CSV table of C-alpha atoms in Angstrom, one decimal:
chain,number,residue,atom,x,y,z
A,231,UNK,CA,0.0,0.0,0.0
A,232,UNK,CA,1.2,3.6,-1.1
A,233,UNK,CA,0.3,7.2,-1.3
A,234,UNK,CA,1.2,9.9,-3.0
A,235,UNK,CA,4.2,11.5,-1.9
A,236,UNK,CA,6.3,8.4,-2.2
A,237,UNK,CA,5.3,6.8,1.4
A,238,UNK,CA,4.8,3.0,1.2
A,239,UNK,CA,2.7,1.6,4.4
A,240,UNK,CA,3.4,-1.9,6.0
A,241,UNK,CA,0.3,-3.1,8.4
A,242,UNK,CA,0.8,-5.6,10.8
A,243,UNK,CA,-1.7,-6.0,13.2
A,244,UNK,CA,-3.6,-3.3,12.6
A,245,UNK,CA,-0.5,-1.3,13.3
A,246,UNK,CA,1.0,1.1,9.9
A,247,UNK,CA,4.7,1.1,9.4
A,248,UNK,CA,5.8,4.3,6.9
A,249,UNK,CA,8.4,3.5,4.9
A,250,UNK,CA,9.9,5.0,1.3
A,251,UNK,CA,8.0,3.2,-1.9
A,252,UNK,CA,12.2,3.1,-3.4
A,253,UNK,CA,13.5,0.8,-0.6
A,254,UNK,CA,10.3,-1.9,-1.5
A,255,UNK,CA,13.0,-4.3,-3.3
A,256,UNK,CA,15.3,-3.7,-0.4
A,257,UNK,CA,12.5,-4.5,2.4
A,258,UNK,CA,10.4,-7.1,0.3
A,259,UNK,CA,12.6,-10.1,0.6
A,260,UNK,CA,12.5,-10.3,4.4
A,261,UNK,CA,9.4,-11.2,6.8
A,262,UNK,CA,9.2,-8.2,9.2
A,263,UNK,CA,7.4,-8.1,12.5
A,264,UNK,CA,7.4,-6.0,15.4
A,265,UNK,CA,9.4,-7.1,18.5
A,266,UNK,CA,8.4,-6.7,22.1
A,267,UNK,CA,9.8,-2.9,22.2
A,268,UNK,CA,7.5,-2.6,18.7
A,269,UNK,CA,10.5,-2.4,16.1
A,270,UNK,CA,10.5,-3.9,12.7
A,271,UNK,CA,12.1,-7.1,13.0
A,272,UNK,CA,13.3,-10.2,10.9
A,273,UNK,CA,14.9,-13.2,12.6
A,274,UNK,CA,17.7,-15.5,10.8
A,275,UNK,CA,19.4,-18.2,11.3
A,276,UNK,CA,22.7,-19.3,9.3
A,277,UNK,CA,25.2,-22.2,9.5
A,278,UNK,CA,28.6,-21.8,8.7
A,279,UNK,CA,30.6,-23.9,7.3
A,280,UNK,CA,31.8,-26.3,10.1
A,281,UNK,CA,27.9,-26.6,11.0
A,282,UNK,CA,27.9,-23.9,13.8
A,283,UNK,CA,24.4,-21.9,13.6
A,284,UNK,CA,24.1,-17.9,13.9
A,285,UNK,CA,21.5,-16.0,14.1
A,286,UNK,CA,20.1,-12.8,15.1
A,287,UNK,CA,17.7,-10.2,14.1
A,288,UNK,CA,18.1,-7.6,11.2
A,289,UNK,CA,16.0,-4.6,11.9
A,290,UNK,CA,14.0,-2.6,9.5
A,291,UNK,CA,15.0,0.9,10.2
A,292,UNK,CA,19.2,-0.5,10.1
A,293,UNK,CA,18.3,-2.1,7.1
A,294,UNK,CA,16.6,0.5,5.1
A,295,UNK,CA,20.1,3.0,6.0
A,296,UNK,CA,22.3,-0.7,4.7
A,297,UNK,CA,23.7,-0.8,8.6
A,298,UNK,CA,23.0,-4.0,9.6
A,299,UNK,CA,26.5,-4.7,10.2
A,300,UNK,CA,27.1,-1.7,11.7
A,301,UNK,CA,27.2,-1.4,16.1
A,302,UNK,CA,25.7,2.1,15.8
A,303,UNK,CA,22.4,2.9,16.4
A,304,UNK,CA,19.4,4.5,14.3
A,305,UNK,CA,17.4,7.4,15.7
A,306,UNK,CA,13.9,8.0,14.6
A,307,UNK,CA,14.2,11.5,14.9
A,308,UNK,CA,10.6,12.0,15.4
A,309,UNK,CA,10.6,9.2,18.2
A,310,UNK,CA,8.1,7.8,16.2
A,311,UNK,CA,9.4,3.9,15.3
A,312,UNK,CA,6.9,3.1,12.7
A,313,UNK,CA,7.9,6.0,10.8
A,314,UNK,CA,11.0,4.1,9.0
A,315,UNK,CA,11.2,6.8,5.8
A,316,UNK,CA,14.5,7.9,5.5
A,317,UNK,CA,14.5,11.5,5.7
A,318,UNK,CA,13.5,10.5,9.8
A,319,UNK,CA,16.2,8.1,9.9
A,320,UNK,CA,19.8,8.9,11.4
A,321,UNK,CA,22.7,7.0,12.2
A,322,UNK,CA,24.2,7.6,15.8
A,323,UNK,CA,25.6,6.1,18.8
A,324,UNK,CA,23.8,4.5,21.6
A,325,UNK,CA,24.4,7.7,24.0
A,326,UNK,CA,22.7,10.1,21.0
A,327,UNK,CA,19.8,8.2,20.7
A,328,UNK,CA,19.3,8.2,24.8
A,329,UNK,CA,19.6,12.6,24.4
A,330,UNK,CA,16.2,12.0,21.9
A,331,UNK,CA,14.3,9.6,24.2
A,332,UNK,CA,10.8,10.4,24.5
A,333,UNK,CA,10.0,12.2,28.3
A,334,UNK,CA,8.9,10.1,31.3
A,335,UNK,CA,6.1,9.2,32.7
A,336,UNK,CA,5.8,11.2,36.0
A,337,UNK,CA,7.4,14.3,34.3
A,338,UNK,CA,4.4,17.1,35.4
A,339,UNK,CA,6.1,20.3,33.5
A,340,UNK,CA,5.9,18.9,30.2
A,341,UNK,CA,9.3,19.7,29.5
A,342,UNK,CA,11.9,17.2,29.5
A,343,UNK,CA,14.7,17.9,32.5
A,344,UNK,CA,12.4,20.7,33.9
A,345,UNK,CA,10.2,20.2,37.6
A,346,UNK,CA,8.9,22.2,39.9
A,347,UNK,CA,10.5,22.1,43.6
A,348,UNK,CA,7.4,22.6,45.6
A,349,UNK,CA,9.7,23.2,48.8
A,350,UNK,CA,12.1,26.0,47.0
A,351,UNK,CA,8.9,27.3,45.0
A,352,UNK,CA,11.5,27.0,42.1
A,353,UNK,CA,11.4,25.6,38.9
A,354,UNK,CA,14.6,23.4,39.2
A,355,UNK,CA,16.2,22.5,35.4
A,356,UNK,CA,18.7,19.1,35.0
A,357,UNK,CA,20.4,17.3,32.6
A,358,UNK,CA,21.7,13.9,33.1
A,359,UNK,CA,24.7,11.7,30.8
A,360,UNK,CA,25.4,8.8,31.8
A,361,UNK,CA,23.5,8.8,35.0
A,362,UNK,CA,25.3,11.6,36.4
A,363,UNK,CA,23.7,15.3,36.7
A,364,UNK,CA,26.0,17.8,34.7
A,365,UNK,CA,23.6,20.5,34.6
A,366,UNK,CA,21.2,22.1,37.2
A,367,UNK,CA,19.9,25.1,37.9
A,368,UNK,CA,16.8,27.0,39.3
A,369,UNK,CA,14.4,29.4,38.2
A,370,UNK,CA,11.7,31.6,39.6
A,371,UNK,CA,9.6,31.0,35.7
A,372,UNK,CA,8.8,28.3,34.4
A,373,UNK,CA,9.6,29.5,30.3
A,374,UNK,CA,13.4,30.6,32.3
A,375,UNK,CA,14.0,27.5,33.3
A,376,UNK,CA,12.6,25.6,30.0
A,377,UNK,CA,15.2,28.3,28.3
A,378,UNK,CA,18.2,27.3,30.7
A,379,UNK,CA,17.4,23.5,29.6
A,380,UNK,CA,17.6,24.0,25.8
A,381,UNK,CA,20.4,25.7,26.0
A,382,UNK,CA,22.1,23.1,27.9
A,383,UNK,CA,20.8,20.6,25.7
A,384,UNK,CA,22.6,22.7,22.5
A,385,UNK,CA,25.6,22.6,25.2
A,386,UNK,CA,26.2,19.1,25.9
A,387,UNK,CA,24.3,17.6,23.2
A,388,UNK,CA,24.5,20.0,19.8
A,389,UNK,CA,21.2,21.2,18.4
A,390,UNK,CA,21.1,18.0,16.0
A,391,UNK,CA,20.5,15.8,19.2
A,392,UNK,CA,18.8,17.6,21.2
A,393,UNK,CA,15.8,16.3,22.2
A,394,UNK,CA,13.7,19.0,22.5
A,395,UNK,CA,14.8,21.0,19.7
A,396,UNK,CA,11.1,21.5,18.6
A,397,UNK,CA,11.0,23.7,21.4
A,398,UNK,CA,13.5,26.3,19.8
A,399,UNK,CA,12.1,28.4,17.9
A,400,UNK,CA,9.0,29.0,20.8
A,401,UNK,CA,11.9,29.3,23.8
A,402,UNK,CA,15.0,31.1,22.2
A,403,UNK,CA,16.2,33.4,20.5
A,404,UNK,CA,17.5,33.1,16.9
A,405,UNK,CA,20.9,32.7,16.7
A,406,UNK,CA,21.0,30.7,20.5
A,407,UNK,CA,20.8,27.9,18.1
């Protein structure tokens, strides 16, 4: 199934799975299913040639950028994973796709990295790598301390992987990034 602007659509289980109408040949030849996590997957199994058996997965969104063989990662930019068109595909290590994770669960600003601290009265702004805090600061506003994140985010992360960069243009000021 296709549509216009050259998007073909895989459904499996009532789920759609974008991908671009020229990587059909490349994508065809496999059987793809989602994982537990919800990613595109085909499962192999090979014997070499003193009758030892390998196998492993080969993931759609790898294998639409040819990196199967590759230990980097791929970021859906748009943290959407069924969208597997290229232009939101983009290679990167395991520590840039954690910066674009999507935000938790009990997060009550909105805002990645920014709470409110109910005993300072202060909106308190963090950024974590590795499971260590490398950036925090506090702020009497709320939009000050979403600013102070993004531009710690550019800091530590560049504005390509930060994951709030959709946020730029309403928080900062041209040329901040």
């Amino acid at each position: 199934m296709s549509d216009k602007d050259g998007t073909a659509i895989l459904i499996y289980d009532n789920q759609n799975y974008y991908f671009d109408i020229e990587d059909y040949d490349k994508i065809s030849q496999f059987y793809w299913r989602p994982n537990n996590k919800g990613y595109l997957a085909h499962w192999f199994a090979v014997y070499d040639q003193s009758g030892r058996r390998k196998s492993g997965y080969i993931y759609f969104h790898k294998h639409v950028l040819n990196l199967n063989k590759s230990s980097n990662r791929v970021d859906h930019m748009d943290r959407d994973i069924h969208n597997n068109r290229k232009y939101n595909l983009k290679e990167c290590t395991h520590q840039e796709n954690i910066f674009n994770s999507s935000i938790g669960k009990n997060n009550k600003s909105g805002i990645i990295g920014v709470n409110f601290n109910s005993t300072k009265n202060t909106w308190a702004t963090s950024l974590m790598i590795d499971g260590k805090h490398i950036f925090t600061k506090n702020s009497i506003n709320k939009d000050e301390a979403i600013r102070n994140r993004l531009l710690a985010e550019i800091k530590f992360f560049g504005k390509e992987f930060a994951p709030q960069r959709h946020l730029f243009e309403k928080y900062l000021q041209e040329g901040e990034y």
